[in-house]
Amino acid sequence: MDSMSYRFESNSKKFTIDFEVSGIVKGYFPHTGLTAREGICVLYRRVGEQQWFNIDCNSSLTKFTVMMSHFVKKDELYEVLIYGPIISHLSKLQVEVSDDDYASIVNILPEKTMLVAGGSNSHGIGCTTTGFMFSNIIERKFDAEVYHTTFHDKNYLEKIYDYYKNSNPPVVDICILELDYFSQNESVVEEILPEVISLMKKRCKHIIGWYTIPSIKSFKKIIANNIINKFIDNDEIEVIDMSYLYDENYRHMCTFNNYYINDAGNILIYKEIEKSIRRLAKWSI
Amino acid sequence: MEYLKSIDDPLTKINENNIIYFDLFDYPDLVFGNPFQTDKVNFCKYDENVQKEMEEEGGFVHKTMQQFKSCTCGNRIRFKTTSRRLILKVEFSEPYYHKNMLLYNSSGFDVYIIDDDGKYHNYSLIATKEGIRTFAKYIAIPPNSSVCIFLPNYCSIKRMLIGLDNGSKIYKLKYPKANELPILFYGNSITQGASASKSGNSFPNIVSRKLDNDIINLSMVTCCRGTPKTAEMIGNIKCKAIVIDYSRYAPNIEFLRNTHEKFYRKIREKHPDIKIIIMTAASFNEWKEYVAYDEVIIQTYENAIARGENTLLLNQSELFDYEDYDLVSIDIGHYTDYGMYKIADKLCELLTL
């Protein structure tokens, strides 16, 4: 999955979005929103301002109109951000404004680049809309180009390894790697995780690793730390332990069960990673 | 989980040997949050007068009342049992799913075990696939468990059977004496629970867990319009405190001006002393109209204070940092759990002042 966001700016008091998705993965997803799976999510901000606001999301494959006059003054310039779905493919995305109004595609300048690699949590499983994936929050808050190498697959680490070994991953400032591997085969992880970190390090300046492992699986945390300790000692990776999301004070708000986190969990992961990004890259929001 | 054609079908995947079922609808003592319980469970939270009032509004309002009047938002099944096995067999009136809501919320059963200190521990979360009307689910529970099940926020249950080990016992699980009188919530789709990630995470349900207090949640999408018959109905329900979250379904500012304070005062007439918390509009995307809505709501509050009434204000927009506005709700105001918990924490603080 590559970058999944699309931006344009306009001064139109309304615009219409026409989109189609294909390759919808059917299955049991009581923990993931319909629009996250097969729809889009729309936000806006005023040009020159930093703060984004959610407008709405949609999953029906029909045109829908957004009345921007509810939010902005007449002729005020605004920017719109559209996120695509996570387990289907956005095959068509058209935006229409009146002929009398201005609209232009916005490309993010590649001044800040990141790559998010990981499993189901990084892929957005557990989110109501894709706007709440921690990677997409990072993308819009930092105005960064964020690439996704994420898989809804418990053996995601092997796939990340394959990607780094056999493809041509982008060179980025920061890689954010999910280390939350408790559903994966330990011996595979012991072999592959060091390889992934080494390969990744060749394609980025900083690696931020994170995991959130429930206490009943805390032995996995020990194994993870044993594997990555030498990388930590050599300052090759910074690791954030988010296991408190499964503690009594947070689990009701942030998780569904011992496997999946929700929007609130993603928000807290963003807030932790954001601090590391700012410190490592000296970027501000 | 096993999907069924009929709730009375024998189970083929789940072992129901030596399980005895009882019909939940015959045991209203086990179901909390319904103001009009009789000798049968009655999930409809609106009296005939309110239903008629909504019928007179016509169109979408009437249709919505028909669809959601018996929806189980804010309802809980509470019991203590010696059984170690629990089978829930459920038939929905109509399966419901929505683009902005997870199935764990709209049609989810959020199961908690309550410890001896009254603390709730989430234990199991149940939801079907989209479009499924009837299902059975087995849950293994520790012996002598105190169980609280938060019911779906946007579905109605037509029938529900609870299966327990043959010979086991089941008892009503009351709230602590001081917390039996319910806190009443009146609001909109947000207060009904959209878009929490699961049914137990609507802010009224979080408040009920945090305070271990009974609640009645009279909130409903579209139908929250501050009408006289609704105020009269609320005035007649015995309760500990009332939370009014009326704003977004007033169709325009004039409508809100004409109804908000009247609605509050009609309730206050019948409940002269209890705490009433008035909430401003949940608005996190700078929708211009809601600024004026908040002015009307704040005026109602200030007038109440001037009269010396036991009334508090919860300003929803001011509760959150501006930089978090894109994290609080998925659209204008439908809270994520991050937002739901913050609102619930503030309400608990105000309710226990």
XYZ file of C-alpha atoms in Angstrom:
638
model
C 0.000 0.000 0.000
C 1.510 3.314 -1.034
C 0.494 6.779 -0.009
C -3.244 6.817 0.457
C -4.032 10.511 0.665
C -5.138 13.018 -1.950
C -5.263 16.791 -1.569
C -6.711 19.714 -3.454
C -7.429 23.354 -2.723
C -10.389 25.393 -3.784
C -12.544 28.399 -3.001
C -15.792 26.814 -4.126
C -18.716 26.931 -1.722
C -19.396 23.291 -2.558
C -17.750 20.357 -4.270
C -18.854 16.910 -5.354
C -16.849 13.744 -4.932
C -17.358 10.782 -7.201
C -15.411 7.652 -6.318
C -15.280 3.941 -6.916
C -13.461 1.135 -5.156
C -12.587 -2.310 -6.373
C -11.141 -5.493 -4.916
C -13.119 -5.238 -1.695
C -11.987 -7.860 0.814
C -15.039 -9.515 2.305
C -14.848 -10.995 5.765
C -15.660 -10.511 9.417
C -14.769 -6.956 10.371
C -16.903 -5.914 13.357
C -13.942 -3.832 14.577
C -13.311 -1.857 11.379
C -15.525 0.815 9.879
C -17.247 0.362 6.563
C -15.715 3.565 5.217
C -12.261 2.469 6.354
C -12.714 -0.766 4.460
C -14.334 0.462 1.289
C -14.885 4.198 1.433
C -13.199 7.540 1.778
C -12.694 10.041 4.538
C -12.743 13.810 3.930
C -11.129 16.605 5.968
C -10.490 20.302 5.333
C -8.433 23.199 6.614
C -8.151 26.835 5.730
C -5.172 27.615 3.531
C -2.386 29.018 5.684
C -3.638 27.268 8.795
C -2.326 24.069 10.322
C -5.422 22.548 11.927
C -7.468 19.976 10.009
C -11.154 19.314 10.629
C -13.155 16.204 9.833
C -16.016 16.737 7.411
C -17.451 13.282 6.797
C -16.762 9.896 5.326
C -18.668 7.885 2.793
C -18.877 4.328 1.613
C -21.680 4.369 -0.907
C -20.458 4.411 -4.441
C -22.479 7.401 -5.447
C -21.570 11.033 -5.827
C -21.862 13.112 -2.710
C -21.701 16.830 -2.239
C -19.921 18.712 0.527
C -21.306 22.156 1.340
C -18.206 24.103 2.332
C -20.308 27.200 2.968
C -21.029 25.687 6.396
C -17.353 26.041 7.300
C -15.646 28.822 5.340
C -16.417 32.385 4.293
C -17.353 33.289 0.718
C -14.332 32.886 -1.598
C -12.102 31.772 1.281
C -9.396 29.391 0.116
C -9.366 25.970 1.758
C -7.540 22.685 1.343
C -9.256 19.287 1.267
C -7.657 16.007 2.256
C -9.171 12.700 1.146
C -8.026 9.350 2.525
C -8.650 6.173 0.563
C -9.666 2.774 1.982
C -7.418 0.127 3.547
C -8.740 -3.188 2.276
C -9.953 -2.211 -1.150
C -8.548 -0.185 -3.981
C -9.657 3.320 -4.836
C -10.084 2.929 -8.570
C -11.712 6.278 -9.291
C -11.668 9.628 -7.516
C -13.103 12.704 -9.181
C -13.817 16.056 -7.620
C -16.113 18.544 -9.313
C -16.472 22.235 -8.584
C -18.385 24.896 -10.465
C -16.666 26.292 -13.600
C -16.553 29.736 -11.981
C -14.547 28.497 -8.995
C -10.905 27.673 -8.479
C -9.582 24.189 -7.710
C -6.120 22.716 -7.922
C -4.414 19.501 -6.877
C -1.991 19.970 -3.981
C 1.168 17.893 -3.962
C 3.033 17.616 -0.695
C 6.584 18.836 -1.089
C 8.827 15.904 -0.195
C 10.578 17.833 2.580
C 9.465 15.390 5.239
C 9.203 11.757 4.275
C 8.316 8.708 6.320
C 7.548 5.060 5.822
C 5.214 3.136 8.097
C 5.785 -0.628 8.152
C 3.819 -3.120 10.168
C 0.922 -5.494 10.608
C -2.797 -5.128 11.178
C -2.526 -2.236 13.634
C -0.384 -0.185 11.260
C -2.689 -1.199 8.406
C -5.643 0.492 10.082
C -7.616 -2.557 11.176
C -9.631 -1.375 14.190
C -10.232 2.152 12.889
C -13.672 3.593 12.204
C -12.310 5.729 9.392
C -8.866 5.897 7.805
C -8.507 9.401 9.220
C -7.744 7.772 12.589
C -4.901 5.526 11.482
C -1.903 6.795 13.433
C 0.067 6.927 10.171
C -2.497 9.211 8.569
C -2.628 11.426 11.647
C 1.174 11.771 11.406
C 0.894 12.489 7.687
C -1.524 15.375 8.075
C -0.139 16.842 11.301
C 3.410 16.993 9.887
C 2.395 17.602 6.252
C 4.695 14.726 5.441
C 4.767 12.234 2.622
C 4.007 8.897 4.294
C 4.484 5.575 2.500
C 2.767 2.472 3.817
C 4.285 -0.991 3.802
C 1.664 -2.590 5.981
C -0.151 -5.897 5.870
C -3.309 -7.262 7.426
C -1.435 -10.461 8.080
C -0.091 -11.894 11.303
C 3.155 -12.810 9.528
C 3.662 -9.300 8.295
C 7.363 -9.180 9.182
C 8.239 -11.682 6.460
C 6.405 -9.514 3.947
C 8.231 -6.403 5.067
C 11.492 -8.306 4.727
C 10.552 -9.390 1.200
C 9.689 -5.829 0.327
C 13.026 -4.485 1.550
C 14.976 -7.335 0.042
C 13.363 -7.510 -3.380
C 11.723 -4.161 -4.128
C 13.048 -0.671 -4.222
C 11.806 1.002 -1.053
C 11.807 4.795 -0.978
C 14.575 6.582 0.878
C 12.899 8.458 3.712
C 13.752 10.497 6.777
C 12.009 8.223 9.252
C 10.772 4.642 9.263
C 8.132 3.691 11.808
C 8.224 -0.047 12.385
C 5.594 -2.060 14.262
C 7.361 -4.564 16.517
C 4.123 -5.943 17.875
C 4.786 -9.452 16.682
C 3.144 -11.588 19.326
C 1.047 -13.430 16.816
C 4.105 -14.354 14.749
C 6.387 -17.329 14.889
C 9.184 -16.465 17.332
C 12.027 -18.139 15.462
C 11.049 -16.337 12.270
C 11.046 -13.071 14.145
C 14.405 -13.779 15.748
C 15.898 -14.302 12.300
C 14.079 -11.651 10.342
C 13.677 -8.672 12.647
C 17.422 -7.861 12.776
C 17.542 -8.181 8.983
C 14.592 -5.842 8.549
C 16.135 -3.248 10.846
C 19.466 -3.439 9.017
C 17.863 -3.141 5.567
C 15.593 -0.353 6.728
C 18.480 1.586 8.223
C 20.069 1.740 4.769
C 17.009 3.557 3.451
C 16.313 6.073 6.227
C 17.937 8.372 8.773
C 15.985 7.233 11.822
C 13.938 4.193 12.794
C 11.220 4.401 15.409
C 9.982 1.003 16.575
C 6.887 0.594 18.664
C 4.869 -2.183 20.169
C 1.833 -2.691 22.341
C 1.817 -6.135 23.927
C -0.714 -7.171 26.596
C 0.688 -8.308 29.937
C -0.474 -11.897 29.373
C 2.014 -11.999 26.501
C 4.764 -10.056 28.248
C 7.322 -12.778 27.507
C 7.056 -11.667 23.886
C 8.140 -8.210 24.944
C 11.255 -9.706 26.534
C 12.054 -11.605 23.336
C 11.530 -8.479 21.240
C 13.784 -6.457 23.478
C 16.502 -9.122 23.446
C 16.539 -9.070 19.662
C 16.662 -5.323 19.268
C 18.815 -4.357 22.245
C 22.038 -4.128 20.272
C 20.328 -1.862 17.745
C 19.068 0.303 20.578
C 22.555 0.416 22.121
C 23.992 1.533 18.753
C 21.299 4.218 18.410
C 20.029 2.516 15.281
C 16.457 2.331 16.492
C 14.400 4.096 19.118
C 11.742 1.887 20.684
C 8.472 3.002 22.216
C 6.655 0.580 24.494
C 2.914 1.269 24.197
C 1.859 -1.792 26.158
C 0.072 0.426 28.666
C -2.790 0.551 26.147
C -3.702 -2.888 27.514
C -3.483 -1.816 31.156
C -6.653 -1.572 33.182
C -6.762 2.240 32.909
C -6.601 2.284 29.107
C -7.800 -1.022 27.684
C -11.510 -0.098 27.844
C -10.850 3.060 25.872
C -8.166 1.884 23.443
C -8.611 -1.796 22.613
C -11.216 -4.318 21.511
C -9.401 -7.361 22.850
C -5.826 -8.639 23.100
C -5.345 -8.300 19.351
C -6.775 -5.051 18.055
C -6.674 -1.401 19.007
C -9.309 1.165 18.109
C -9.311 4.854 17.081
C -8.370 5.989 20.587
C -5.448 3.529 20.631
C -4.246 4.948 17.313
C -4.538 8.476 18.658
C -2.371 7.642 21.680
C 0.188 5.861 19.473
C 0.340 8.983 17.297
C 0.873 11.172 20.351
C 3.813 9.046 21.523
C 5.436 8.701 18.096
C 4.970 12.401 17.400
C 7.266 13.257 20.330
C 9.999 10.974 18.962
C 9.648 12.355 15.442
C 10.010 15.901 16.685
C 13.045 15.054 18.761
C 14.812 12.952 16.132
C 14.058 14.981 13.023
C 13.785 18.387 14.709
C 10.514 18.917 12.871
C 7.763 21.005 14.308
C 4.069 20.712 13.625
C -20.446 -17.767 17.049
C -23.178 -19.637 15.269
C -25.599 -18.002 12.850
C -29.177 -19.296 12.994
C -32.282 -19.297 10.854
C -34.495 -19.349 13.924
C -33.639 -18.598 17.531
C -35.311 -21.872 18.501
C -33.024 -23.939 16.276
C -30.775 -26.405 18.109
C -27.117 -25.452 17.920
C -24.747 -27.494 15.803
C -21.377 -25.817 16.408
C -21.813 -24.807 20.037
C -22.207 -27.547 22.627
C -25.499 -26.922 24.402
C -25.661 -30.206 26.265
C -26.969 -29.688 29.765
C -27.769 -26.045 29.079
C -31.104 -24.619 30.198
C -32.415 -21.529 28.432
C -34.669 -18.823 29.798
C -36.404 -16.088 27.843
C -34.917 -12.742 28.878
C -38.202 -10.981 28.113
C -39.805 -12.845 31.051
C -37.211 -11.471 33.488
C -37.436 -7.671 33.468
C -35.514 -7.509 36.759
C -32.363 -8.439 34.871
C -32.649 -5.606 32.358
C -31.715 -2.065 33.387
C -32.356 1.250 31.690
C -36.005 0.932 30.687
C -38.404 3.395 32.331
C -41.552 1.501 31.320
C -40.841 -2.041 32.455
C -43.856 -4.190 33.366
C -43.903 -7.922 34.041
C -42.214 -8.261 30.637
C -39.111 -6.580 29.298
C -40.103 -3.469 27.377
C -37.234 -1.870 25.500
C -39.414 0.984 24.233
C -38.303 4.067 26.169
C -40.880 6.522 24.826
C -44.488 6.769 25.986
C -47.459 7.000 23.641
C -47.599 10.807 23.877
C -44.003 11.236 22.727
C -44.478 8.745 19.927
C -47.568 10.636 18.795
C -45.685 13.925 18.972
C -43.004 12.495 16.666
C -45.683 11.142 14.356
C -47.034 14.681 14.056
C -43.543 15.937 13.134
C -43.879 13.554 10.211
C -41.343 12.543 7.589
C -37.947 11.391 8.696
C -38.568 12.153 12.379
C -41.560 9.841 12.522
C -39.746 7.171 10.552
C -36.745 7.345 12.874
C -38.918 7.075 15.984
C -40.499 3.954 14.535
C -37.100 2.485 13.745
C -35.303 3.280 17.003
C -37.989 3.550 19.710
C -37.107 0.094 21.046
C -33.407 0.203 20.326
C -31.377 -0.995 23.279
C -28.974 1.922 23.704
C -28.079 2.391 27.352
C -29.693 -0.930 28.302
C -27.771 -3.435 30.359
C -28.395 -7.031 31.375
C -27.001 -7.571 34.872
C -26.880 -10.779 36.862
C -24.813 -12.895 39.155
C -24.646 -16.583 38.324
C -23.108 -19.817 39.504
C -23.022 -21.066 35.916
C -19.653 -21.403 34.186
C -21.163 -21.491 30.753
C -23.229 -18.786 29.152
C -24.937 -19.009 25.773
C -26.614 -15.925 24.353
C -29.170 -16.505 21.608
C -30.315 -13.296 19.994
C -32.807 -12.339 17.321
C -32.653 -8.734 16.140
C -35.801 -7.029 14.881
C -33.697 -5.690 12.040
C -29.929 -5.858 11.639
C -28.419 -2.383 11.480
C -25.137 -1.072 10.214
C -23.977 2.394 9.333
C -21.072 3.875 7.419
C -19.801 5.750 10.469
C -20.224 3.028 13.053
C -18.589 -0.254 13.921
C -20.684 -3.391 14.288
C -19.279 -3.787 17.822
C -21.249 -0.639 18.586
C -24.414 -0.690 16.480
C -25.145 -4.366 17.086
C -22.491 -5.251 19.657
C -22.809 -6.868 23.068
C -20.072 -5.580 25.364
C -19.646 -8.026 28.250
C -18.036 -7.018 31.560
C -17.290 -8.895 34.756
C -17.690 -6.785 37.880
C -15.341 -7.453 40.790
C -16.158 -7.201 44.503
C -15.030 -3.559 44.544
C -17.546 -2.658 41.843
C -14.891 -2.322 39.138
C -15.785 -3.372 35.607
C -13.394 -5.545 33.597
C -14.105 -6.010 29.912
C -14.463 -9.685 29.230
C -15.942 -10.326 25.804
C -17.156 -8.395 22.805
C -19.750 -9.903 20.506
C -21.009 -8.839 17.110
C -22.241 -10.607 14.043
C -21.386 -10.067 10.430
C -23.348 -7.411 8.569
C -26.899 -8.434 7.763
C -27.205 -11.294 10.270
C -30.490 -11.329 12.176
C -30.149 -14.341 14.511
C -27.118 -15.826 16.229
C -25.836 -17.733 19.252
C -22.615 -17.118 21.140
C -20.942 -19.165 23.854
C -18.935 -17.506 26.620
C -17.048 -19.331 29.360
C -17.200 -17.331 32.583
C -15.593 -17.754 36.003
C -17.929 -19.272 38.616
C -20.008 -16.845 40.694
C -19.448 -14.054 38.202
C -21.199 -10.725 38.360
C -21.953 -9.985 34.736
C -22.994 -6.753 33.034
C -23.751 -6.807 29.308
C -24.099 -3.496 27.490
C -26.578 -3.979 24.675
C -26.352 -2.666 21.097
C -26.684 1.090 20.670
C -28.512 1.053 17.337
C -30.340 -2.285 17.125
C -33.585 -3.578 18.583
C -33.783 -7.046 20.065
C -36.860 -9.029 19.164
C -36.060 -12.100 21.253
C -33.216 -13.123 23.498
C -32.579 -16.417 25.253
C -29.900 -16.866 27.883
C -28.529 -20.363 28.410
C -26.892 -21.468 31.662
C -25.578 -24.753 33.089
C -28.492 -26.912 34.188
C -28.865 -26.583 37.964
C -26.968 -23.297 38.204
C -28.479 -20.241 39.807
C -28.948 -16.703 38.538
C -29.676 -13.578 40.572
C -30.503 -10.000 39.752
C -27.396 -7.823 40.110
C -28.527 -4.578 41.675
C -26.504 -1.390 41.763
C -25.239 -0.295 45.168
C -28.123 1.186 47.187
C -26.908 4.781 46.782
C -26.609 4.323 43.003
C -29.942 2.703 42.202
C -31.692 5.927 41.248
C -30.763 6.399 37.580
C -28.992 9.282 35.904
C -31.118 10.218 32.906
C -29.612 11.208 29.559
C -31.551 12.979 26.840
C -29.733 13.644 23.601
C -28.989 12.975 20.002
C -27.168 10.378 17.907
C -23.913 11.135 19.764
C -25.535 10.554 23.142
C -27.135 7.423 21.705
C -23.601 6.178 21.143
C -22.471 6.841 17.582
C -19.490 6.497 16.826
C -18.006 4.761 19.858
C -15.999 1.678 18.955
C -18.254 -0.600 20.998
C -21.626 -0.417 22.668
C -20.212 0.008 26.180
C -18.254 3.078 25.144
C -21.026 5.592 24.582
C -20.413 8.304 27.170
C -23.630 7.526 29.122
C -22.516 3.885 29.395
C -19.010 4.917 30.488
C -20.562 7.150 33.163
C -22.662 4.221 34.401
C -19.508 2.073 34.709
C -17.314 4.715 36.286
C -19.918 5.643 38.902
C -21.438 2.133 39.061
C -24.792 3.914 38.792
C -27.954 3.004 36.921
C -28.777 5.146 33.872
C -31.653 5.708 31.484
C -30.590 6.816 28.023
C -33.475 8.436 26.150
C -31.290 9.629 23.295
C -32.223 9.071 19.701
C -30.879 10.147 16.351
C -33.064 12.800 14.659
C -35.819 12.762 17.316
C -34.042 14.913 19.903
C -36.037 18.086 19.339
C -36.856 19.332 22.828
C -40.572 18.703 22.498
C -43.149 19.380 25.276
C -44.344 15.782 25.618
C -40.765 14.569 25.931
C -40.149 17.114 28.698
C -43.336 15.944 30.408
C -42.247 12.315 30.146
C -38.801 13.087 31.574
C -40.452 15.120 34.318
C -42.364 12.038 35.393
C -39.354 9.708 35.596
C -37.803 9.475 39.031
C -34.080 10.031 38.682
C -30.943 11.229 40.457
C -29.743 13.725 37.824
C -30.461 14.674 34.227
C -28.050 15.363 31.376
C -29.555 17.342 28.492
C -27.619 17.173 25.220
C -30.145 18.906 22.976
C -28.821 20.982 20.090
C -28.026 19.430 16.727
C -31.476 18.167 15.744
C -33.126 21.522 16.154
C -33.601 22.186 12.427
C -32.589 25.840 12.747
C -31.604 28.463 15.281
C -35.141 29.836 15.608
C -36.423 26.374 16.461
C -33.754 26.012 19.147
C -34.523 29.490 20.564
C -38.190 28.575 20.776
C -37.676 25.195 22.386
C -34.433 24.889 24.384
C -35.227 26.904 27.492
C -38.884 25.905 27.433
C -37.838 22.269 27.374
C -35.408 22.739 30.242
C -37.907 24.686 32.373
C -40.683 22.156 31.882
C -38.361 19.435 33.167
C -37.137 21.667 35.987
C -40.764 22.277 37.124
C -41.116 18.560 37.836
C -37.577 18.129 39.167
C -37.019 21.304 41.175
C -33.976 20.151 43.125
C -31.971 17.531 41.269
C -28.818 18.331 39.336
C -29.352 19.077 35.651
C -26.340 19.297 33.350
C -26.859 21.148 30.091
C -24.437 20.362 27.260
C -23.522 22.727 24.433
C -23.323 21.409 20.870
C -20.582 18.928 20.028
C -18.963 20.792 17.165
C -15.378 20.192 16.140
C -15.180 21.293 12.528
C -16.116 24.967 12.847
C -19.600 24.522 11.460
C -20.686 28.166 11.652
C -24.301 27.655 12.713
C -23.347 25.892 15.925
C -21.762 29.020 17.399
C -25.222 30.543 17.531
C -26.672 27.286 18.874
C -24.241 27.426 21.784
C -25.276 30.997 22.595
C -28.887 29.853 22.997
C -27.866 26.917 25.195
C -25.593 29.034 27.375
C -28.414 31.550 27.810
C -30.676 28.774 29.126
C -27.952 27.882 31.621
C -27.303 31.470 32.720
C -31.008 32.090 33.263
C -31.193 28.935 35.382
C -28.249 30.086 37.479
C -29.860 33.511 37.900
C -32.905 31.736 39.318
C -30.661 29.846 41.738
C -31.263 26.417 40.196
C -29.051 23.361 40.624
C -27.841 23.460 37.025
C -24.404 23.009 35.478
C -23.002 23.554 31.997
C -20.701 21.272 30.051
C -19.196 23.195 27.162
C -18.162 20.382 24.835
C -15.966 22.369 22.436
C -14.039 23.998 25.280
C -13.305 20.654 26.892
C -10.834 19.702 24.159
C -7.601 21.268 22.911
C -8.081 22.929 19.550
C -5.185 20.884 18.088
C -7.107 17.712 18.959
C -10.297 18.647 17.122
C -9.510 16.269 14.240
C -8.981 13.459 16.775
C -12.064 14.001 18.908
C -14.818 13.119 16.475
C -15.098 11.412 13.137
C -17.140 14.231 11.603
C -18.726 17.301 13.119
C -19.282 15.765 16.536
C -19.644 11.978 16.610
C -17.039 11.141 19.186
C -14.290 8.580 18.952
C -13.699 6.716 22.218
C -11.012 9.308 22.930
C -13.756 11.953 22.943
C -16.317 9.727 24.665
C -14.025 9.108 27.646
C -13.162 12.753 28.062
C -16.842 13.739 28.053
C -17.665 10.906 30.467
C -14.844 11.920 32.830
C -16.099 15.490 32.893
C -19.686 14.388 33.460
C -18.590 12.159 36.353
C -16.751 15.115 37.842
C -19.844 17.335 37.530
C -22.226 14.658 38.759
C -20.197 14.051 41.906
C -19.528 17.700 42.781
